[in-house]
């Protein structure tokens, strides 16, 4: 059983729905709740309103991520904002040697997805020509790690030296500082360390682009710095939380720096949004996914979701999804103030790698998981396994098969084995690994947690739990400084 969209994107739920799995009767018991959830999504699209959602300052806040796929005048993504992104592309292309994307959480994870899927592991090892004139890309700010930051600085200095010796000009390095709140310690500490080191380095020429809350009245620290220093700015608009920000300037500045097709990415999200407006659950991927996973938890105790794409460059999609799920659905109280301790714990896995480690637990451990596969149907430049050792039967037997085909046989075998032992699993299929299909997938997942928030009656758009440690950490740091 599967739901297939016109684009070829599909959701195969054969191993999640039916006898011994989530049943028709179980889904039926949520009929009214699903209708209400669907109605709430309509209101969210039209008015940006989500019942009982408050910002971290306790103020009513709009939820606007569903507007992002629609590039229109007066929208958060508009022809003007896309033109502004094009300016960044034009500026970095054949000009900037390296971009360091600094951010954490929602200001990092989406950018890493776009980089991994579009550029891959060897982007920085390619020549300028092979990269089409686009800069090398580095990430920082996603930890406060002195070892890695020190290594990065040494590496960037060498890159600057190379520019002086081979291009006869200073190495041009752009620091893309991304922080909605504008003052996140992890991001800003790395920024200051790197900014200071490179500014003092005579072979490097640095510039800064800031991506932050655009509010002019109540400027973030980063916005104020940008104004004082004359740095260009891009926006993380009000109503777009970090985990949804891949569809706004946060993700799109990364896309602009590597020449990824922004319009195609947003078109994929837009077509998915249209599919998710269908009030027939069997035609609406986000509603169906949310309902099945919610029922799997409530009726069968499957409170862990293993996100397991097949393909190395999709691992960061799992990491992005961890934040989306954990921050959206891991809630102690429901929207009526009752203690519910809701949430399905998300886990990162990648096939085939984790079939040689986690799969033992998925196959035989506690019956508490849904394994969610992601499959790419057709790989660009697939490789055929050659018959280089014809006398070695085991190796000759796998020759003539492409690596993409072998990958899918491995995934299918894993799915069959799990199913044979009452282990729930499902699969999203992308016809190809393109910006369009990536946009479809990520948007569907974002919309799905919004549906599930409605079903569980929790606020899927706040994250009060991450404030707890921050309240402790601030004074601790101050005490540390005072004691020096
Ligand atoms: O989802 C969230 O809100 C968080 O994970 C943030 O993205 C993260 O803390 C970074 O915040 P900021 O962009 O304000 O630096």
mmCIF file of C-alpha atoms in Angstrom, residues 9 65 110 113-114 243-244 246-247 265 269 272 316-318 320-321 324 374 430 436-448:
data_model
loop_
_atom_site.group_PDB
_atom_site.id
_atom_site.type_symbol
_atom_site.label_atom_id
_atom_site.label_comp_id
_atom_site.label_asym_id
_atom_site.label_seq_id
_atom_site.Cartn_x
_atom_site.Cartn_y
_atom_site.Cartn_z
ATOM 1 C CA UNK A 9 7.172 10.992 -4.390
ATOM 2 C CA UNK A 65 6.308 28.250 7.879
ATOM 3 C CA UNK A 110 19.076 22.585 7.474
ATOM 4 C CA UNK A 113 21.359 19.044 4.680
ATOM 5 C CA UNK A 114 21.472 21.360 1.677
ATOM 6 C CA UNK A 243 13.480 23.910 12.794
ATOM 7 C CA UNK A 244 11.389 25.284 9.917
ATOM 8 C CA UNK A 246 15.498 25.791 5.996
ATOM 9 C CA UNK A 247 12.766 27.266 3.764
ATOM 10 C CA UNK A 265 13.528 23.524 -3.773
ATOM 11 C CA UNK A 269 7.744 22.311 -0.880
ATOM 12 C CA UNK A 272 3.817 19.098 -1.222
ATOM 13 C CA UNK A 316 22.027 14.934 7.742
ATOM 14 C CA UNK A 317 18.319 14.703 6.822
ATOM 15 C CA UNK A 318 17.985 12.356 9.838
ATOM 16 C CA UNK A 320 17.649 17.668 10.823
ATOM 17 C CA UNK A 321 14.606 15.494 11.561
ATOM 18 C CA UNK A 324 12.179 18.797 14.155
ATOM 19 C CA UNK A 374 14.007 7.042 2.908
ATOM 20 C CA UNK A 430 12.222 10.234 -3.713
ATOM 21 C CA UNK A 436 12.656 19.649 -5.862
ATOM 22 C CA UNK A 437 12.182 16.227 -4.262
ATOM 23 C CA UNK A 438 14.230 17.251 -1.225
ATOM 24 C CA UNK A 439 11.887 20.238 -0.803
ATOM 25 C CA UNK A 440 8.905 17.860 -0.997
ATOM 26 C CA UNK A 441 10.303 15.500 1.636
ATOM 27 C CA UNK A 442 11.405 18.107 4.176
ATOM 28 C CA UNK A 443 8.200 20.085 3.881
ATOM 29 C CA UNK A 444 6.085 16.939 4.297
ATOM 30 C CA UNK A 445 7.973 16.104 7.505
ATOM 31 C CA UNK A 446 7.489 19.655 8.823
ATOM 32 C CA UNK A 447 3.761 19.530 8.057
ATOM 33 C CA UNK A 448 3.496 16.063 9.577
#
